[in-house]
């Protein structure tokens, strides 16, 4: 039996919020010079291309797994991308996939548990919030990189809401 939890935000508004973050991250990717996207890092952190690989490996594949109730292991950078334009293309494809899979979730689904990548058993709403939090965290690293490169990053509030 599925239970309906108290609602603070609608699924539609949560998707808008998430996609606003994704739009901002996409804008951040665009700001990087090609070479620095793949090579620049600070203090041993991963490059922004590597961080983007992680984000691409989580958002759409995880949501697809949730919707299809398929627990698949986490796999990062299974496809070797060598140009920033390829990352932007994959980002746009993932954004469209997220929109499609999101339509298949019911309000009741958010309170159901899901074993994300076979590692983390949490309610689906917590998994979705993790996707957003993880992206914001890594985008913050990208902001630091751009500042270190003397490039003005996009304003964090410009999420296209």
GROMACS .gro file of N, CA and C in nm:
model
  483
    1UNK      N    1   0.084  -0.118   0.000
    1UNK     CA    2   0.000   0.000   0.000
    1UNK      C    3   0.088   0.124   0.000
    2UNK      N    4   0.062   0.214  -0.091
    2UNK     CA    5   0.138   0.339  -0.099
    2UNK      C    6   0.072   0.442  -0.010
    3UNK      N    7   0.156   0.521   0.057
    3UNK     CA    8   0.103   0.628   0.140
    3UNK      C    9   0.141   0.761   0.079
    4UNK      N   10   0.056   0.858   0.098
    4UNK     CA   11   0.078   0.992   0.046
    4UNK      C   12   0.130   1.080   0.158
    5UNK      N   13   0.250   1.132   0.142
    5UNK     CA   14   0.310   1.218   0.244
    5UNK      C   15   0.259   1.361   0.227
    6UNK      N   16   0.272   1.438   0.334
    6UNK     CA   17   0.236   1.580   0.328
    6UNK      C   18   0.321   1.647   0.219
    7UNK      N   19   0.260   1.735   0.145
    7UNK     CA   20   0.328   1.796   0.032
    7UNK      C   21   0.361   1.942   0.059
    8UNK      N   22   0.486   1.976   0.036
    8UNK     CA   23   0.531   2.114   0.051
    8UNK      C   24   0.553   2.176  -0.086
    9UNK      N   25   0.597   2.094  -0.181
    9UNK     CA   26   0.623   2.140  -0.317
    9UNK      C   27   0.565   2.036  -0.412
   10UNK      N   28   0.509   2.081  -0.521
   10UNK     CA   29   0.452   1.987  -0.617
   10UNK      C   30   0.564   1.922  -0.697
   11UNK      N   31   0.538   1.804  -0.751
   11UNK     CA   32   0.638   1.743  -0.838
   11UNK      C   33   0.675   1.833  -0.956
   12UNK      N   34   0.577   1.903  -1.009
   12UNK     CA   35   0.603   1.993  -1.121
   12UNK      C   36   0.699   2.105  -1.081
   13UNK      N   37   0.677   2.161  -0.962
   13UNK     CA   38   0.765   2.268  -0.914
   13UNK      C   39   0.904   2.216  -0.879
   14UNK      N   40   0.912   2.093  -0.830
   14UNK     CA   41   1.042   2.034  -0.801
   14UNK      C   42   1.121   2.012  -0.930
   15UNK      N   43   1.053   1.966  -1.034
   15UNK     CA   44   1.120   1.948  -1.163
   15UNK      C   45   1.168   2.083  -1.218
   16UNK      N   46   1.087   2.186  -1.207
   16UNK     CA   47   1.128   2.319  -1.253
   16UNK      C   48   1.251   2.364  -1.175
   17UNK      N   49   1.250   2.340  -1.045
   17UNK     CA   50   1.365   2.377  -0.961
   17UNK      C   51   1.491   2.302  -1.007
   18UNK      N   52   1.479   2.171  -1.024
   18UNK     CA   53   1.592   2.089  -1.067
   18UNK      C   54   1.641   2.133  -1.205
   19UNK      N   55   1.549   2.152  -1.298
   19UNK     CA   56   1.591   2.190  -1.433
   19UNK      C   57   1.651   2.330  -1.435
   20UNK      N   58   1.611   2.415  -1.341
   20UNK     CA   59   1.675   2.546  -1.328
   20UNK      C   60   1.821   2.530  -1.289
   21UNK      N   61   1.847   2.440  -1.196
   21UNK     CA   62   1.987   2.410  -1.159
   21UNK      C   63   2.063   2.353  -1.278
   22UNK      N   64   2.000   2.265  -1.352
   22UNK     CA   65   2.067   2.206  -1.468
   22UNK      C   66   2.098   2.311  -1.574
   23UNK      N   67   2.007   2.406  -1.592
   23UNK     CA   68   2.032   2.515  -1.688
   23UNK      C   69   2.154   2.597  -1.644
   24UNK      N   70   2.161   2.625  -1.516
   24UNK     CA   71   2.274   2.702  -1.464
   24UNK      C   72   2.405   2.624  -1.480
   25UNK      N   73   2.403   2.495  -1.454
   25UNK     CA   74   2.524   2.414  -1.472
   25UNK      C   75   2.563   2.411  -1.619
   26UNK      N   76   2.466   2.401  -1.707
   26UNK     CA   77   2.496   2.405  -1.851
   26UNK      C   78   2.564   2.537  -1.887
   27UNK      N   79   2.512   2.647  -1.835
   27UNK     CA   80   2.572   2.778  -1.861
   27UNK      C   81   2.716   2.784  -1.810
   28UNK      N   82   2.740   2.719  -1.697
   28UNK     CA   83   2.875   2.714  -1.641
   28UNK      C   84   2.968   2.636  -1.734
   29UNK      N   85   2.922   2.523  -1.786
   29UNK     CA   86   3.002   2.445  -1.880
   29UNK      C   87   3.039   2.532  -2.000
   30UNK      N   88   2.942   2.605  -2.051
   30UNK     CA   89   2.966   2.691  -2.168
   30UNK      C   90   3.074   2.795  -2.142
   31UNK      N   91   3.085   2.843  -2.020
   31UNK     CA   92   3.182   2.948  -1.985
   31UNK      C   93   3.327   2.899  -1.988
   32UNK      N   94   3.347   2.770  -1.971
   32UNK     CA   95   3.483   2.717  -1.965
   32UNK      C   96   3.550   2.722  -2.102
   33UNK      N   97   3.673   2.769  -2.108
   33UNK     CA   98   3.750   2.750  -2.231
   33UNK      C   99   3.769   2.599  -2.254
   34UNK      N  100   3.770   2.559  -2.377
   34UNK     CA  101   3.778   2.416  -2.412
   34UNK      C  102   3.891   2.345  -2.336
   35UNK      N  103   4.011   2.396  -2.346
   35UNK     CA  104   4.127   2.332  -2.284
   35UNK      C  105   4.110   2.322  -2.133
   36UNK      N  106   4.066   2.430  -2.069
   36UNK     CA  107   4.053   2.432  -1.923
   36UNK      C  108   3.941   2.342  -1.874
   37UNK      N  109   3.838   2.324  -1.953
   37UNK     CA  110   3.730   2.233  -1.916
   37UNK      C  111   3.785   2.092  -1.890
   38UNK      N  112   3.884   2.053  -1.970
   38UNK     CA  113   3.941   1.919  -1.961
   38UNK      C  114   4.066   1.910  -1.875
   39UNK      N  115   4.134   2.023  -1.851
   39UNK     CA  116   4.265   2.015  -1.786
   39UNK      C  117   4.277   2.090  -1.654
   40UNK      N  118   4.199   2.196  -1.634
   40UNK     CA  119   4.221   2.281  -1.517
   40UNK      C  120   4.161   2.219  -1.391
   41UNK      N  121   4.238   2.222  -1.284
   41UNK     CA  122   4.188   2.183  -1.152
   41UNK      C  123   4.270   2.255  -1.047
   42UNK      N  124   4.221   2.251  -0.928
   42UNK     CA  125   4.288   2.314  -0.814
   42UNK      C  126   4.298   2.211  -0.702
   43UNK      N  127   4.414   2.204  -0.641
   43UNK     CA  128   4.432   2.121  -0.522
   43UNK      C  129   4.402   1.974  -0.540
   44UNK      N  130   4.423   1.923  -0.659
   44UNK     CA  131   4.400   1.780  -0.682
   44UNK      C  132   4.255   1.743  -0.709
   45UNK      N  133   4.165   1.843  -0.713
   45UNK     CA  134   4.025   1.812  -0.746
   45UNK      C  135   4.016   1.771  -0.893
   46UNK      N  136   3.909   1.703  -0.926
   46UNK     CA  137   3.887   1.662  -1.064
   46UNK      C  138   3.861   1.783  -1.154
   47UNK      N  139   3.886   1.767  -1.282
   47UNK     CA  140   3.855   1.873  -1.378
   47UNK      C  141   3.704   1.888  -1.386
   48UNK      N  142   3.658   1.999  -1.447
   48UNK     CA  143   3.514   2.015  -1.458
   48UNK      C  144   3.455   1.915  -1.557
   49UNK      N  145   3.532   1.872  -1.655
   49UNK     CA  146   3.485   1.766  -1.744
   49UNK      C  147   3.460   1.637  -1.665
   50UNK      N  148   3.551   1.603  -1.575
   50UNK     CA  149   3.533   1.483  -1.493
   50UNK      C  150   3.414   1.497  -1.399
   51UNK      N  151   3.395   1.615  -1.344
   51UNK     CA  152   3.279   1.638  -1.258
   51UNK      C  153   3.150   1.627  -1.339
   52UNK      N  154   3.154   1.677  -1.461
   52UNK     CA  155   3.037   1.668  -1.549
   52UNK      C  156   3.009   1.524  -1.587
   53UNK      N  157   3.115   1.444  -1.605
   53UNK     CA  158   3.095   1.301  -1.629
   53UNK      C  159   3.011   1.240  -1.516
   54UNK      N  160   3.046   1.276  -1.393
   54UNK     CA  161   2.971   1.223  -1.278
   54UNK      C  162   2.825   1.268  -1.283
   55UNK      N  163   2.803   1.395  -1.310
   55UNK     CA  164   2.666   1.446  -1.313
   55UNK      C  165   2.584   1.378  -1.422
   56UNK      N  166   2.646   1.356  -1.537
   56UNK     CA  167   2.577   1.287  -1.646
   56UNK      C  168   2.549   1.140  -1.611
   57UNK      N  169   2.635   1.080  -1.532
   57UNK     CA  170   2.618   0.940  -1.494
   57UNK      C  171   2.512   0.921  -1.386
   58UNK      N  172   2.474   1.030  -1.320
   58UNK     CA  173   2.378   1.017  -1.210
   58UNK      C  174   2.236   1.056  -1.252
   59UNK      N  175   2.214   1.176  -1.296
   59UNK     CA  176   2.079   1.231  -1.309
   59UNK      C  177   1.983   1.145  -1.393
   60UNK      N  178   2.001   1.142  -1.522
   60UNK     CA  179   1.908   1.069  -1.608
   60UNK      C  180   1.914   0.918  -1.586
   61UNK      N  181   2.034   0.858  -1.578
   61UNK     CA  182   2.037   0.712  -1.555
   61UNK      C  183   1.970   0.671  -1.423
   62UNK      N  184   1.989   0.750  -1.319
   62UNK     CA  185   1.929   0.715  -1.190
   62UNK      C  186   1.777   0.730  -1.195
   63UNK      N  187   1.730   0.837  -1.256
   63UNK     CA  188   1.586   0.857  -1.266
   63UNK      C  189   1.522   0.748  -1.352
   64UNK      N  190   1.590   0.709  -1.458
   64UNK     CA  191   1.542   0.598  -1.541
   64UNK      C  192   1.532   0.471  -1.457
   65UNK      N  193   1.634   0.445  -1.376
   65UNK     CA  194   1.632   0.328  -1.289
   65UNK      C  195   1.518   0.331  -1.191
   66UNK      N  196   1.493   0.449  -1.135
   66UNK     CA  197   1.382   0.464  -1.040
   66UNK      C  198   1.250   0.433  -1.108
   67UNK      N  199   1.227   0.494  -1.223
   67UNK     CA  200   1.100   0.476  -1.294
   67UNK      C  201   1.081   0.331  -1.337
   68UNK      N  202   1.187   0.271  -1.388
   68UNK     CA  203   1.177   0.133  -1.437
   68UNK      C  204   1.201   0.028  -1.329
   69UNK      N  205   1.228   0.076  -1.208
   69UNK     CA  206   1.255  -0.012  -1.094
   69UNK      C  207   1.370  -0.109  -1.125
   70UNK      N  208   1.474  -0.054  -1.188
   70UNK     CA  209   1.593  -0.131  -1.224
   70UNK      C  210   1.711  -0.078  -1.143
   71UNK      N  211   1.768  -0.165  -1.065
   71UNK     CA  212   1.885  -0.127  -0.985
   71UNK      C  213   2.009  -0.166  -1.064
   72UNK      N  214   2.076  -0.064  -1.116
   72UNK     CA  215   2.197  -0.088  -1.194
   72UNK      C  216   2.313  -0.019  -1.123
   73UNK      N  217   2.433  -0.075  -1.132
   73UNK     CA  218   2.548  -0.012  -1.067
   73UNK      C  219   2.582   0.122  -1.131
   74UNK      N  220   2.642   0.207  -1.052
   74UNK     CA  221   2.688   0.337  -1.100
   74UNK      C  222   2.804   0.318  -1.197
   75UNK      N  223   2.794   0.378  -1.313
   75UNK     CA  224   2.903   0.375  -1.409
   75UNK      C  225   2.925   0.515  -1.462
   76UNK      N  226   3.048   0.560  -1.452
   76UNK     CA  227   3.082   0.697  -1.492
   76UNK      C  228   3.169   0.694  -1.616
   77UNK      N  229   3.143   0.790  -1.705
   77UNK     CA  230   3.225   0.811  -1.825
   77UNK      C  231   3.239   0.684  -1.909
   78UNK      N  232   3.126   0.614  -1.929
   78UNK     CA  233   3.130   0.494  -2.012
   78UNK      C  234   3.154   0.531  -2.158
   79UNK      N  235   3.122   0.655  -2.192
   79UNK     CA  236   3.146   0.705  -2.328
   79UNK      C  237   3.250   0.816  -2.317
   80UNK      N  238   3.361   0.802  -2.385
   80UNK     CA  239   3.470   0.899  -2.375
   80UNK      C  240   3.439   1.020  -2.464
   81UNK      N  241   3.407   1.131  -2.401
   81UNK     CA  242   3.380   1.255  -2.474
   81UNK      C  243   3.508   1.337  -2.478
   82UNK      N  244   3.537   1.398  -2.593
   82UNK     CA  245   3.664   1.470  -2.607
   82UNK      C  246   3.647   1.618  -2.640
   83UNK      N  247   3.523   1.660  -2.663
   83UNK     CA  248   3.496   1.801  -2.690
   83UNK      C  249   3.388   1.852  -2.596
   84UNK      N  250   3.400   1.976  -2.557
   84UNK     CA  251   3.301   2.037  -2.469
   84UNK      C  252   3.163   2.033  -2.535
   85UNK      N  253   3.158   2.052  -2.666
   85UNK     CA  254   3.029   2.047  -2.738
   85UNK      C  255   2.959   1.913  -2.719
   86UNK      N  256   3.037   1.806  -2.710
   86UNK     CA  257   2.977   1.674  -2.685
   86UNK      C  258   2.912   1.669  -2.547
   87UNK      N  259   2.977   1.731  -2.450
   87UNK     CA  260   2.920   1.736  -2.315
   87UNK      C  261   2.790   1.814  -2.315
   88UNK      N  262   2.789   1.925  -2.386
   88UNK     CA  263   2.666   2.005  -2.392
   88UNK      C  264   2.554   1.928  -2.460
   89UNK      N  265   2.588   1.855  -2.565
   89UNK     CA  266   2.488   1.772  -2.633
   89UNK      C  267   2.434   1.664  -2.539
   90UNK      N  268   2.523   1.596  -2.468
   90UNK     CA  269   2.480   1.492  -2.373
   90UNK      C  270   2.398   1.554  -2.260
   91UNK      N  271   2.437   1.674  -2.217
   91UNK     CA  272   2.363   1.743  -2.112
   91UNK      C  273   2.219   1.768  -2.157
   92UNK      N  274   2.204   1.816  -2.280
   92UNK     CA  275   2.070   1.844  -2.334
   92UNK      C  276   1.989   1.716  -2.349
   93UNK      N  277   2.053   1.609  -2.393
   93UNK     CA  278   1.984   1.480  -2.405
   93UNK      C  279   1.937   1.433  -2.267
   94UNK      N  280   2.023   1.446  -2.167
   94UNK     CA  281   1.986   1.403  -2.030
   94UNK      C  282   1.872   1.488  -1.977
   95UNK      N  283   1.874   1.617  -2.008
   95UNK     CA  284   1.766   1.705  -1.963
   95UNK      C  285   1.632   1.660  -2.020
   96UNK      N  286   1.630   1.626  -2.148
   96UNK     CA  287   1.507   1.577  -2.211
   96UNK      C  288   1.464   1.443  -2.150
   97UNK      N  289   1.561   1.355  -2.124
   97UNK     CA  290   1.530   1.225  -2.061
   97UNK      C  291   1.468   1.246  -1.923
   98UNK      N  292   1.525   1.336  -1.845
   98UNK     CA  293   1.471   1.365  -1.712
   98UNK      C  294   1.326   1.408  -1.723
   99UNK      N  295   1.296   1.496  -1.816
   99UNK     CA  296   1.158   1.542  -1.834
   99UNK      C  297   1.065   1.427  -1.868
  100UNK      N  298   1.110   1.335  -1.952
  100UNK     CA  299   1.027   1.222  -1.992
  100UNK      C  300   1.005   1.124  -1.876
  101UNK      N  301   1.111   1.090  -1.806
  101UNK     CA  302   1.096   0.996  -1.694
  101UNK      C  303   1.016   1.058  -1.581
  102UNK      N  304   1.033   1.187  -1.560
  102UNK     CA  305   0.962   1.255  -1.451
  102UNK      C  306   0.811   1.240  -1.468
  103UNK      N  307   0.764   1.246  -1.591
  103UNK     CA  308   0.620   1.234  -1.620
  103UNK      C  309   0.564   1.099  -1.574
  104UNK      N  310   0.652   1.001  -1.560
  104UNK     CA  311   0.608   0.867  -1.524
  104UNK      C  312   0.602   0.843  -1.373
  105UNK      N  313   0.644   0.942  -1.296
  105UNK     CA  314   0.638   0.930  -1.150
  105UNK      C  315   0.503   0.982  -1.100
  106UNK      N  316   0.447   0.910  -1.006
  106UNK     CA  317   0.326   0.958  -0.939
  106UNK      C  318   0.367   1.025  -0.807
  107UNK      N  319   0.280   1.101  -0.750
  107UNK     CA  320   0.309   1.166  -0.622
  107UNK      C  321   0.340   1.061  -0.515
  108UNK      N  322   0.273   0.948  -0.523
  108UNK     CA  323   0.295   0.842  -0.425
  108UNK      C  324   0.435   0.780  -0.438
  109UNK      N  325   0.488   0.778  -0.559
  109UNK     CA  326   0.621   0.719  -0.581
  109UNK      C  327   0.730   0.785  -0.497
  110UNK      N  328   0.716   0.913  -0.471
  110UNK     CA  329   0.822   0.987  -0.401
  110UNK      C  330   0.848   0.935  -0.260
  111UNK      N  331   0.748   0.873  -0.199
  111UNK     CA  332   0.767   0.821  -0.063
  111UNK      C  333   0.816   0.676  -0.063
  112UNK      N  334   0.815   0.611  -0.180
  112UNK     CA  335   0.865   0.474  -0.191
  112UNK      C  336   1.018   0.475  -0.182
  113UNK      N  337   1.075   0.366  -0.134
  113UNK     CA  338   1.221   0.358  -0.127
  113UNK      C  339   1.275   0.299  -0.257
  114UNK      N  340   1.398   0.334  -0.286
  114UNK     CA  341   1.468   0.282  -0.403
  114UNK      C  342   1.614   0.268  -0.368
  115UNK      N  343   1.673   0.158  -0.409
  115UNK     CA  344   1.813   0.132  -0.383
  115UNK      C  345   1.895   0.188  -0.499
  116UNK      N  346   1.934   0.315  -0.487
  116UNK     CA  347   2.004   0.386  -0.591
  116UNK      C  348   2.140   0.324  -0.619
  117UNK      N  349   2.159   0.281  -0.743
  117UNK     CA  350   2.283   0.216  -0.788
  117UNK      C  351   2.321   0.095  -0.702
  118UNK      N  352   2.223   0.038  -0.632
  118UNK     CA  353   2.252  -0.077  -0.547
  118UNK      C  354   2.332  -0.041  -0.424
  119UNK      N  355   2.337   0.088  -0.390
  119UNK     CA  356   2.420   0.134  -0.279
  119UNK      C  357   2.344   0.209  -0.170
  120UNK      N  358   2.241   0.283  -0.209
  120UNK     CA  359   2.176   0.374  -0.115
  120UNK      C  360   2.025   0.352  -0.116
  121UNK      N  361   1.971   0.299  -0.010
  121UNK     CA  362   1.827   0.273   0.000
  121UNK      C  363   1.762   0.390   0.073
  122UNK      N  364   1.695   0.475  -0.002
  122UNK     CA  365   1.628   0.593   0.053
  122UNK      C  366   1.496   0.614  -0.020
  123UNK      N  367   1.405   0.692   0.040
  123UNK     CA  368   1.286   0.731  -0.035
  123UNK      C  369   1.326   0.803  -0.164
  124UNK      N  370   1.248   0.786  -0.267
  124UNK     CA  371   1.278   0.846  -0.397
  124UNK      C  372   1.296   0.996  -0.385
  125UNK      N  373   1.217   1.064  -0.304
  125UNK     CA  374   1.234   1.208  -0.289
  125UNK      C  375   1.374   1.242  -0.239
  126UNK      N  376   1.428   1.160  -0.150
  126UNK     CA  377   1.564   1.184  -0.100
  126UNK      C  378   1.668   1.161  -0.210
  127UNK      N  379   1.643   1.063  -0.295
  127UNK     CA  380   1.733   1.041  -0.409
  127UNK      C  381   1.733   1.162  -0.502
  128UNK      N  382   1.616   1.214  -0.533
  128UNK     CA  383   1.607   1.331  -0.620
  128UNK      C  384   1.677   1.451  -0.557
  129UNK      N  385   1.657   1.472  -0.429
  129UNK     CA  386   1.726   1.583  -0.362
  129UNK      C  387   1.878   1.562  -0.364
  130UNK      N  388   1.921   1.437  -0.354
  130UNK     CA  389   2.064   1.407  -0.367
  130UNK      C  390   2.116   1.447  -0.505
  131UNK      N  391   2.039   1.417  -0.612
  131UNK     CA  392   2.082   1.454  -0.747
  131UNK      C  393   2.106   1.605  -0.754
  132UNK      N  394   2.014   1.681  -0.699
  132UNK     CA  395   2.023   1.826  -0.701
  132UNK      C  396   2.140   1.874  -0.616
  133UNK      N  397   2.149   1.823  -0.493
  133UNK     CA  398   2.257   1.864  -0.402
  133UNK      C  399   2.394   1.834  -0.461
  134UNK      N  400   2.410   1.716  -0.519
  134UNK     CA  401   2.538   1.678  -0.577
  134UNK      C  402   2.576   1.772  -0.691
  135UNK      N  403   2.478   1.807  -0.773
  135UNK     CA  404   2.506   1.899  -0.883
  135UNK      C  405   2.546   2.037  -0.832
  136UNK      N  406   2.474   2.087  -0.733
  136UNK     CA  407   2.507   2.218  -0.676
  136UNK      C  408   2.648   2.216  -0.617
  137UNK      N  409   2.682   2.109  -0.548
  137UNK     CA  410   2.816   2.094  -0.489
  137UNK      C  411   2.924   2.103  -0.596
  138UNK      N  412   2.908   2.024  -0.702
  138UNK     CA  413   3.010   2.024  -0.807
  138UNK      C  414   3.009   2.153  -0.888
  139UNK      N  415   2.894   2.212  -0.904
  139UNK     CA  416   2.888   2.341  -0.973
  139UNK      C  417   2.967   2.445  -0.894
  140UNK      N  418   2.961   2.438  -0.762
  140UNK     CA  419   3.041   2.528  -0.678
  140UNK      C  420   3.189   2.515  -0.707
  141UNK      N  421   3.235   2.391  -0.729
  141UNK     CA  422   3.375   2.372  -0.767
  141UNK      C  423   3.403   2.440  -0.900
  142UNK      N  424   3.309   2.429  -0.993
  142UNK     CA  425   3.325   2.494  -1.122
  142UNK      C  426   3.333   2.645  -1.110
  143UNK      N  427   3.257   2.702  -1.017
  143UNK     CA  428   3.263   2.847  -0.993
  143UNK      C  429   3.402   2.887  -0.946
  144UNK      N  430   3.459   2.807  -0.856
  144UNK     CA  431   3.594   2.835  -0.806
  144UNK      C  432   3.694   2.828  -0.922
  145UNK      N  433   3.680   2.728  -1.006
  145UNK     CA  434   3.770   2.714  -1.121
  145UNK      C  435   3.761   2.836  -1.212
  146UNK      N  436   3.638   2.877  -1.246
  146UNK     CA  437   3.624   2.992  -1.334
  146UNK      C  438   3.683   3.118  -1.271
  147UNK      N  439   3.658   3.138  -1.143
  147UNK     CA  440   3.716   3.255  -1.075
  147UNK      C  441   3.868   3.250  -1.080
  148UNK      N  442   3.926   3.132  -1.059
  148UNK     CA  443   4.072   3.118  -1.064
  148UNK      C  444   4.125   3.145  -1.204
  149UNK      N  445   4.042   3.122  -1.305
  149UNK     CA  446   4.080   3.149  -1.444
  149UNK      C  447   4.047   3.293  -1.485
  150UNK      N  448   4.002   3.373  -1.390
  150UNK     CA  449   3.961   3.512  -1.416
  150UNK      C  450   3.845   3.521  -1.516
  151UNK      N  451   3.753   3.427  -1.504
  151UNK     CA  452   3.633   3.425  -1.587
  151UNK      C  453   3.513   3.445  -1.495
  152UNK      N  454   3.429   3.541  -1.529
  152UNK     CA  455   3.309   3.568  -1.449
  152UNK      C  456   3.208   3.456  -1.469
  153UNK      N  457   3.175   3.381  -1.363
  153UNK     CA  458   3.075   3.274  -1.378
  153UNK      C  459   2.935   3.334  -1.385
  154UNK      N  460   2.839   3.256  -1.431
  154UNK     CA  461   2.700   3.307  -1.431
  154UNK      C  462   2.653   3.331  -1.288
  155UNK      N  463   2.564   3.426  -1.271
  155UNK     CA  464   2.509   3.450  -1.139
  155UNK      C  465   2.430   3.327  -1.094
  156UNK      N  466   2.449   3.288  -0.968
  156UNK     CA  467   2.389   3.163  -0.921
  156UNK      C  468   2.237   3.166  -0.920
  157UNK      N  469   2.180   3.281  -0.921
  157UNK     CA  470   2.033   3.290  -0.917
  157UNK      C  471   1.973   3.290  -1.058
  158UNK      N  472   2.054   3.289  -1.161
  158UNK     CA  473   2.003   3.289  -1.297
  158UNK      C  474   1.978   3.145  -1.343
  159UNK      N  475   1.868   3.092  -1.293
  159UNK     CA  476   1.834   2.952  -1.322
  159UNK      C  477   1.719   2.941  -1.418
  160UNK      N  478   1.676   3.052  -1.477
  160UNK     CA  479   1.571   3.047  -1.576
  160UNK      C  480   1.435   3.015  -1.520
  161UNK      N  481   1.413   3.050  -1.394
  161UNK     CA  482   1.284   3.020  -1.332
  161UNK      C  483   1.174   3.109  -1.384
   0.00000   0.00000   0.00000
